[in-house]
Amino acid sequence: MLLVVGLGNLGKKYEKTRHNVGFEVIDLLAARHRFPPLKNWKKAAVAKGRIAGTEVLLEQPQTYMNLSGDAVGPALRFYKSGPEQLIVVHDELDFEPGDVRIKLGGGHGGHNGLRSIIDHVGRDFIRVRIGVGKTRQADRGADHVLSGFDRDTRVIMDEALEDAARAVEIIIEDGVKSAMNQVNTKT
C-alpha cells in the first residue's frame, strides 16, 4: 500500500494557512481520483482508492503538526509498508511561494511535522515540498506558517497545489526519479 500524507493542523482557524498546504493537496487528490470521503482511523483522516492503478491510502494526520508521526507510523505498520512507500506533502519555508520540488530522503530542516515522522519511520521517504516563503523576522516563523496568504499569493498557491498534486501522480505513475526530473527542473 502506498501512503500519501498531507501535513497540516486541525480546525477551521488553520484552513488555507501556509502550514496546511499538505491537507489541501490531499483534498485535491481525493476529488480528482474520486476517493470516498475521508474517515477517522488511527489518529488520521484517511481514504483508500487508486491512482494510476496503484492502491493508495490518502492521509491527513489528526494529531496537529508536531505529532504527525503518531499518525503516519501506525498506518505504515498496519499496511506492512516501509518508508519507501511513503510520500509526504508539506510546506517549505525555504522556497518562494508556489515553488514545488520533490526530494527523496533527508533531514527535517526544522520542520516539526517532518521531525516527528522521521522519529517514527526514518528519513528515507519521498517529500513533495511546496514553497510558502520565509518570514523576514526570524523569530516569527511559527506565526508565519500559521497565517494565510494575501489575495495575489493565494492565486499562486492554488496553482502550486495543483502542481503538487500532479507531482504525486507522476511519482505514482513514473517513479520518483522521473518525477524529480520533470518537477524539479520546471522553470
XYZ file of N, CA and C in Angstrom:
561
model
N 0.855 -1.187 0.000
C 0.000 0.000 0.000
C 0.893 1.241 0.000
N 0.635 2.138 -0.905
C 1.336 3.420 -0.959
C 0.584 4.410 -0.075
N 1.291 5.102 0.780
C 0.690 6.072 1.695
C 1.095 7.480 1.269
N 0.098 8.325 0.990
C 0.342 9.724 0.639
C -0.226 10.573 1.763
N 0.653 11.281 2.460
C 0.287 12.054 3.645
C 0.443 13.533 3.347
N -0.590 14.291 3.637
C -0.510 15.747 3.560
C -0.469 16.296 4.974
N 0.526 17.116 5.268
C 0.663 17.652 6.628
C -0.165 18.917 6.813
N -0.658 19.086 8.025
C -1.452 20.255 8.364
C -1.869 20.217 9.818
N -2.661 21.188 10.205
C -3.209 21.270 11.557
C -4.728 21.191 11.482
N -5.323 20.722 12.564
C -6.773 20.564 12.657
C -7.471 21.886 12.905
N -8.683 21.973 12.433
C -9.541 23.073 12.812
C -9.681 24.154 11.761
N -10.830 24.814 11.814
C -11.176 25.878 10.865
C -10.140 26.993 10.837
N -9.606 27.359 12.022
C -8.700 28.509 12.061
C -7.392 28.265 11.305
N -7.079 26.995 11.005
C -5.846 26.685 10.275
C -6.077 26.440 8.788
N -7.329 26.366 8.351
C -7.607 26.146 6.940
C -6.999 27.265 6.105
N -6.448 26.895 4.962
C -5.862 27.844 3.996
C -4.637 28.580 4.534
N -4.004 28.040 5.590
C -2.762 28.636 6.088
C -1.573 27.965 5.402
N -0.415 28.565 5.564
C 0.806 28.024 4.962
C 1.072 26.593 5.434
N 0.872 26.338 6.697
C 1.168 25.015 7.259
C 0.196 23.945 6.770
N -0.928 24.332 6.181
C -1.944 23.350 5.795
C -1.979 23.049 4.300
N -0.969 23.437 3.559
C -0.984 23.151 2.128
C -0.999 21.649 1.860
N -0.406 20.865 2.730
C -0.434 19.408 2.557
C -1.848 18.855 2.627
N -2.643 19.338 3.583
C -4.049 18.929 3.677
C -4.785 19.274 2.380
N -4.513 20.458 1.840
C -5.204 20.890 0.624
C -4.877 19.988 -0.566
N -3.641 19.523 -0.659
C -3.261 18.626 -1.756
C -3.976 17.280 -1.608
N -4.098 16.788 -0.399
C -4.838 15.529 -0.183
C -6.285 15.696 -0.628
N -6.894 16.823 -0.296
C -8.270 17.077 -0.735
C -8.369 17.093 -2.262
N -7.397 17.718 -2.927
C -7.381 17.752 -4.393
C -7.264 16.345 -4.987
N -6.319 15.556 -4.466
C -6.130 14.198 -4.976
C -7.383 13.352 -4.762
N -7.997 13.479 -3.589
C -9.206 12.709 -3.295
C -10.314 13.056 -4.287
N -10.470 14.332 -4.584
C -11.517 14.758 -5.516
C -11.192 14.316 -6.949
N -9.953 14.507 -7.375
C -9.567 14.174 -8.749
C -9.696 12.689 -9.053
N -9.465 11.854 -8.047
C -9.458 10.408 -8.269
C -10.667 9.717 -7.637
N -11.647 10.519 -7.246
C -12.930 10.027 -6.738
C -12.770 9.042 -5.568
N -11.942 9.429 -4.616
C -11.810 8.654 -3.387
C -13.087 8.848 -2.569
N -13.416 7.889 -1.719
C -14.551 8.111 -0.812
C -14.196 9.213 0.186
N -15.178 9.732 0.919
C -14.871 10.760 1.927
C -13.853 10.243 2.950
N -13.015 11.149 3.414
C -12.049 10.797 4.457
C -12.794 10.378 5.711
N -12.267 9.348 6.392
C -12.866 8.904 7.653
C -11.765 8.774 8.695
N -12.135 8.886 9.952
C -11.163 8.820 11.039
C -10.714 7.388 11.278
N -9.386 7.236 11.388
C -8.768 5.926 11.608
C -7.354 6.142 12.136
N -7.041 5.566 13.266
C -5.683 5.607 13.839
C -5.071 7.012 13.850
N -5.731 7.947 14.462
C -5.230 9.323 14.613
C -5.077 10.063 13.288
N -5.878 9.680 12.298
C -5.785 10.331 10.990
C -7.150 10.309 10.308
N -7.303 11.184 9.331
C -8.425 11.104 8.397
C -7.857 10.452 7.145
N -8.470 9.344 6.712
C -7.921 8.560 5.613
C -9.004 8.188 4.604
N -8.545 7.868 3.408
C -9.415 7.311 2.372
C -8.551 6.432 1.474
N -9.106 5.285 1.095
C -8.411 4.363 0.190
C -9.002 4.469 -1.202
N -8.124 4.363 -2.192
C -8.555 4.375 -3.575
C -7.388 4.028 -4.475
N -7.524 4.371 -5.745
C -6.468 4.073 -6.718
C -6.087 5.329 -7.492
N -4.784 5.438 -7.713
C -4.237 6.479 -8.589
C -3.335 5.754 -9.574
N -3.611 5.913 -10.859
C -2.830 5.254 -11.914
C -2.728 3.748 -11.671
N -3.812 3.146 -11.196
C -3.854 1.707 -10.982
C -3.190 1.228 -9.707
N -2.618 2.123 -8.928
C -1.930 1.768 -7.684
C -2.840 2.038 -6.505
N -2.901 1.060 -5.580
C -3.702 1.249 -4.371
C -3.002 2.262 -3.462
N -3.762 3.279 -3.056
C -3.205 4.401 -2.302
C -4.081 4.684 -1.087
N -3.432 4.964 0.028
C -4.117 5.478 1.210
C -3.748 6.953 1.329
N -4.734 7.832 1.208
C -4.522 9.260 1.443
C -4.719 9.515 2.926
N -3.860 10.346 3.516
C -3.944 10.577 4.964
C -3.698 12.037 5.308
N -4.527 12.542 6.224
C -4.313 13.827 6.878
C -4.220 13.534 8.374
N -3.010 13.601 8.957
C -2.893 13.343 10.394
C -3.812 14.267 11.187
N -4.417 13.728 12.218
C -5.331 14.493 13.065
C -4.700 14.728 14.434
N -3.393 14.867 14.457
C -2.614 14.957 15.690
C -2.007 16.326 15.911
N -2.235 17.263 15.053
C -1.503 18.522 14.967
C -0.114 18.250 14.417
N 0.447 19.253 13.803
C 1.671 19.127 13.032
C 2.808 18.449 13.784
N 3.078 18.901 15.001
C 4.268 18.440 15.714
C 4.217 16.965 16.107
N 3.064 16.320 15.973
C 2.923 14.907 16.315
C 2.502 14.076 15.101
N 2.796 14.550 13.910
C 2.366 13.872 12.685
C 2.806 12.415 12.626
N 3.975 12.119 13.136
C 4.474 10.741 13.131
C 3.599 9.781 13.909
N 2.856 10.298 14.896
C 1.946 9.448 15.675
C 0.813 8.891 14.818
N 0.537 9.519 13.689
C -0.482 9.023 12.753
C 0.165 8.262 11.596
N 1.321 8.717 11.134
C 1.964 8.107 9.966
C 2.566 6.745 10.311
N 3.269 6.658 11.426
C 3.911 5.397 11.813
C 2.934 4.232 11.909
N 1.830 4.372 12.651
C 0.875 3.263 12.757
C 0.269 2.848 11.412
N 0.032 3.798 10.526
C -0.538 3.452 9.213
C 0.457 2.625 8.401
N 1.726 3.028 8.389
C 2.735 2.247 7.665
C 2.854 0.840 8.247
N 2.864 0.740 9.565
C 2.981 -0.581 10.190
C 1.754 -1.449 9.901
N 0.565 -0.868 9.962
C -0.663 -1.622 9.709
C -0.636 -2.245 8.310
N -0.182 -1.475 7.330
C -0.149 -1.969 5.954
C 1.173 -2.654 5.602
N 2.033 -2.857 6.613
C 3.324 -3.512 6.423
C 4.115 -2.861 5.278
N 4.064 -1.537 5.269
C 4.775 -0.747 4.265
C 6.001 -0.111 4.906
N 6.986 0.178 4.099
C 8.185 0.840 4.589
C 8.210 2.289 4.167
N 9.212 3.034 4.616
C 9.300 4.455 4.281
C 9.402 4.708 2.775
N 9.889 3.732 2.013
C 9.974 3.901 0.559
C 8.592 3.929 -0.096
N 7.556 3.572 0.651
C 6.180 3.604 0.153
C 5.400 4.776 0.759
N 6.130 5.788 1.209
C 5.534 6.954 1.854
C 5.887 8.221 1.077
N 4.862 8.993 0.742
C 5.031 10.316 0.130
C 4.420 11.324 1.095
N 5.208 12.304 1.519
C 4.724 13.327 2.441
C 4.705 14.669 1.708
N 3.553 15.321 1.722
C 3.372 16.631 1.085
C 3.350 17.682 2.195
N 4.230 18.680 2.087
C 4.340 19.650 3.188
C 4.791 21.018 2.704
N 4.616 21.998 3.568
C 5.059 23.369 3.323
C 6.567 23.463 3.480
N 7.161 24.377 2.713
C 8.607 24.585 2.753
C 8.904 26.077 2.813
N 9.411 26.519 3.954
C 9.732 27.936 4.147
C 10.863 28.425 3.255
N 11.793 27.545 2.913
C 12.978 27.963 2.167
C 12.731 28.172 0.683
N 11.518 27.899 0.199
C 11.182 28.116 -1.210
C 10.202 29.267 -1.325
N 10.294 29.955 -2.445
C 9.353 31.040 -2.726
C 7.935 30.472 -2.851
N 6.933 31.261 -2.524
C 5.558 30.783 -2.691
C 5.315 30.279 -4.115
N 4.783 29.072 -4.195
C 4.463 28.484 -5.487
C 5.480 27.499 -6.010
N 6.716 27.525 -5.516
C 7.718 26.553 -5.956
C 7.352 25.173 -5.416
N 7.421 24.160 -6.276
C 7.150 22.780 -5.874
C 8.356 21.948 -6.278
N 8.866 21.165 -5.335
C 10.018 20.303 -5.603
C 9.849 18.985 -4.870
N 10.454 17.969 -5.447
C 10.423 16.628 -4.881
C 11.804 16.319 -4.319
N 11.817 15.634 -3.194
C 13.078 15.241 -2.561
C 12.923 13.823 -2.025
N 13.977 13.040 -2.133
C 13.993 11.692 -1.576
C 14.926 11.672 -0.382
N 14.375 11.378 0.787
C 15.175 11.306 1.999
C 15.615 12.669 2.490
N 16.459 12.654 3.512
C 16.997 13.888 4.068
C 16.524 14.142 5.481
N 16.905 15.293 5.997
C 16.560 15.673 7.361
C 15.236 16.402 7.422
N 14.987 17.006 8.583
C 13.709 17.693 8.781
C 13.798 19.186 8.492
N 14.999 19.739 8.426
C 15.164 21.159 8.103
C 14.411 22.089 9.042
N 14.199 21.665 10.287
C 13.489 22.497 11.248
C 11.976 22.353 11.194
N 11.460 21.521 10.294
C 10.014 21.305 10.162
C 9.596 20.244 11.182
N 8.805 20.651 12.163
C 8.462 19.744 13.256
C 7.585 18.569 12.836
N 6.769 18.736 11.819
C 5.992 17.608 11.312
C 6.908 16.544 10.719
N 7.885 16.971 9.938
C 8.861 16.029 9.381
C 9.701 15.401 10.476
N 10.088 16.196 11.458
C 10.873 15.679 12.586
C 10.132 14.519 13.252
N 8.842 14.693 13.479
C 8.039 13.659 14.115
C 7.955 12.405 13.248
N 7.750 12.587 11.947
C 7.673 11.431 11.045
C 9.009 10.694 11.009
N 10.109 11.434 10.911
C 11.440 10.818 10.906
C 11.658 10.018 12.190
N 11.215 10.546 13.319
C 11.350 9.818 14.592
C 10.622 8.477 14.565
N 9.539 8.394 13.797
C 8.727 7.172 13.744
C 9.124 6.206 12.632
N 9.550 6.719 11.468
C 9.757 5.824 10.325
C 11.135 5.952 9.671
N 11.971 6.842 10.147
C 13.256 7.071 9.490
C 13.126 8.169 8.445
N 14.231 8.452 7.744
C 14.249 9.610 6.845
C 14.136 9.270 5.360
N 14.036 7.999 5.012
C 14.089 7.597 3.604
C 12.721 7.538 2.939
N 11.978 8.627 3.034
C 10.687 8.711 2.358
C 10.724 9.868 1.361
N 9.716 9.894 0.497
C 9.624 10.915 -0.556
C 8.888 12.131 0.000
N 9.391 13.308 -0.336
C 8.737 14.552 0.087
C 8.346 15.359 -1.144
N 7.145 15.892 -1.138
C 6.722 16.883 -2.126
C 6.624 18.182 -1.342
N 7.544 19.094 -1.632
C 7.695 20.328 -0.857
C 7.077 21.497 -1.613
N 6.236 22.233 -0.922
C 5.530 23.364 -1.521
C 6.016 24.651 -0.861
N 6.636 25.518 -1.651
C 7.152 26.776 -1.119
C 6.041 27.680 -0.611
N 6.248 28.193 0.598
C 5.294 29.136 1.193
C 5.966 30.449 1.561
N 7.275 30.547 1.297
C 8.009 31.773 1.597
C 8.411 31.866 3.052
N 9.469 32.583 3.268
C 10.027 32.750 4.608
C 9.665 34.135 5.137
N 9.396 34.204 6.417
C 9.155 35.492 7.049
C 10.464 36.269 7.123
N 10.368 37.573 7.109
C 11.569 38.401 7.222
C 12.028 38.519 8.666
N 11.187 38.094 9.593
C 11.522 38.174 11.015
C 11.795 36.772 11.531
N 13.055 36.475 11.822
C 13.474 35.126 12.179
C 12.697 34.547 13.361
N 12.299 35.377 14.293
C 11.628 34.878 15.493
C 10.115 34.721 15.295
N 9.609 34.956 14.097
C 8.170 34.905 13.840
C 7.784 33.710 12.967
N 8.637 32.679 12.876
C 8.391 31.538 11.994
C 7.081 30.835 12.273
N 6.771 30.579 13.542
C 5.527 29.873 13.879
C 4.308 30.690 13.473
N 4.325 31.976 13.760
C 3.207 32.833 13.360
C 3.061 32.862 11.840
N 4.193 32.873 11.150
C 4.186 32.938 9.687
C 3.498 31.708 9.080
N 3.889 30.503 9.509
C 3.314 29.300 8.902
C 1.858 29.095 9.284
N 1.424 29.728 10.349
C 0.026 29.607 10.772
C -0.847 30.732 10.215
N -0.259 31.550 9.359
C -1.025 32.649 8.748
C -1.428 32.275 7.324
N -2.400 33.019 6.801
C -2.869 32.790 5.444
C -2.067 33.590 4.439
N -2.527 33.550 3.198
C -1.862 34.234 2.094
C -2.671 35.459 1.689
N -1.977 36.496 1.188
C -2.721 37.612 0.604
C -3.353 37.130 -0.704
N -4.236 37.926 -1.268
C -5.016 37.507 -2.444
C -4.129 37.104 -3.624
N -3.114 37.901 -3.939
C -2.247 37.599 -5.084
C -1.452 36.317 -4.865
N -0.929 36.149 -3.658
C -0.153 34.952 -3.360
C -1.057 33.718 -3.343
N -2.309 33.895 -2.915
C -3.242 32.760 -2.898
C -3.457 32.212 -4.303
N -3.503 33.093 -5.297
C -3.647 32.649 -6.692
C -2.444 31.776 -7.074
N -1.247 32.232 -6.712
C -0.023 31.475 -6.983
C -0.070 30.132 -6.255
N -0.521 30.150 -5.019
C -0.559 28.928 -4.221
C -1.584 27.926 -4.757
N -2.709 28.405 -5.243
C -3.694 27.484 -5.812
C -3.095 26.723 -6.996
N -2.296 27.415 -7.815
C -1.588 26.759 -8.920
C -0.571 25.769 -8.380
N 0.149 26.155 -7.335
C 1.164 25.283 -6.742
C 0.544 24.014 -6.167
N -0.646 24.130 -5.585
C -1.320 22.952 -5.041
C -1.659 21.975 -6.165
N -2.108 22.501 -7.293
C -2.366 21.650 -8.468
C -1.070 20.989 -8.935
N 0.012 21.772 -8.972
C 1.322 21.230 -9.366
C 1.778 20.140 -8.408
N 1.568 20.344 -7.118
C 1.977 19.352 -6.120
C 1.158 18.072 -6.262
N -0.139 18.203 -6.507
C -0.973 17.017 -6.721
C -0.488 16.269 -7.958
N -0.165 17.019 -9.006
C 0.356 16.376 -10.216
C 1.701 15.721 -9.939
N 2.539 16.318 -9.110
C 3.824 15.719 -8.745
C 3.607 14.360 -8.082
N 2.635 14.273 -7.178
C 2.325 12.992 -6.535
C 1.893 11.978 -7.588
N 1.052 12.406 -8.511
C 0.587 11.497 -9.571
C 1.748 11.001 -10.420
N 2.684 11.884 -10.753
C 3.841 11.487 -11.561
C 4.711 10.500 -10.791
N 4.906 10.732 -9.498
C 5.669 9.782 -8.676
C 5.026 8.406 -8.757
N 3.711 8.358 -8.614
C 2.999 7.080 -8.630
C 3.062 6.436 -10.014
N 2.891 7.233 -11.068
C 2.859 6.707 -12.435
C 4.241 6.307 -12.953
N 5.245 7.171 -12.730
C 6.540 7.017 -13.392
C 7.721 6.791 -12.458
N 7.510 6.881 -11.154
C 8.606 6.724 -10.205
C 9.192 8.063 -9.777
N 9.887 8.035 -8.654
C 10.374 9.273 -8.050
C 11.454 9.953 -8.889
N 12.350 9.182 -9.500
C 13.440 9.797 -10.280
C 12.873 10.551 -11.490
N 11.950 9.923 -12.196
C 11.323 10.583 -13.342
C 10.562 11.831 -12.886
N 9.858 11.709 -11.771
C 9.110 12.852 -11.238
C 10.037 14.003 -10.872
N 11.178 13.679 -10.256
C 12.140 14.721 -9.896
C 12.653 15.422 -11.151
N 12.918 14.649 -12.195
C 13.409 15.241 -13.457
C 12.371 16.152 -14.068
N 11.100 15.807 -13.962
C 10.037 16.627 -14.545
C 9.696 17.844 -13.690
N 9.587 17.643 -12.385
C 9.090 18.688 -11.492
C 10.205 19.638 -11.046
N 11.342 19.099 -10.657
C 12.405 19.930 -10.082
C 13.111 20.797 -11.118
N 12.996 20.466 -12.396
C 13.655 21.253 -13.439
C 12.720 22.258 -14.071
N 11.458 22.259 -13.644
C 10.462 23.193 -14.186
C 10.847 24.619 -13.824
N 10.795 25.526 -14.801
C 11.148 26.920 -14.517
C 9.942 27.808 -14.628
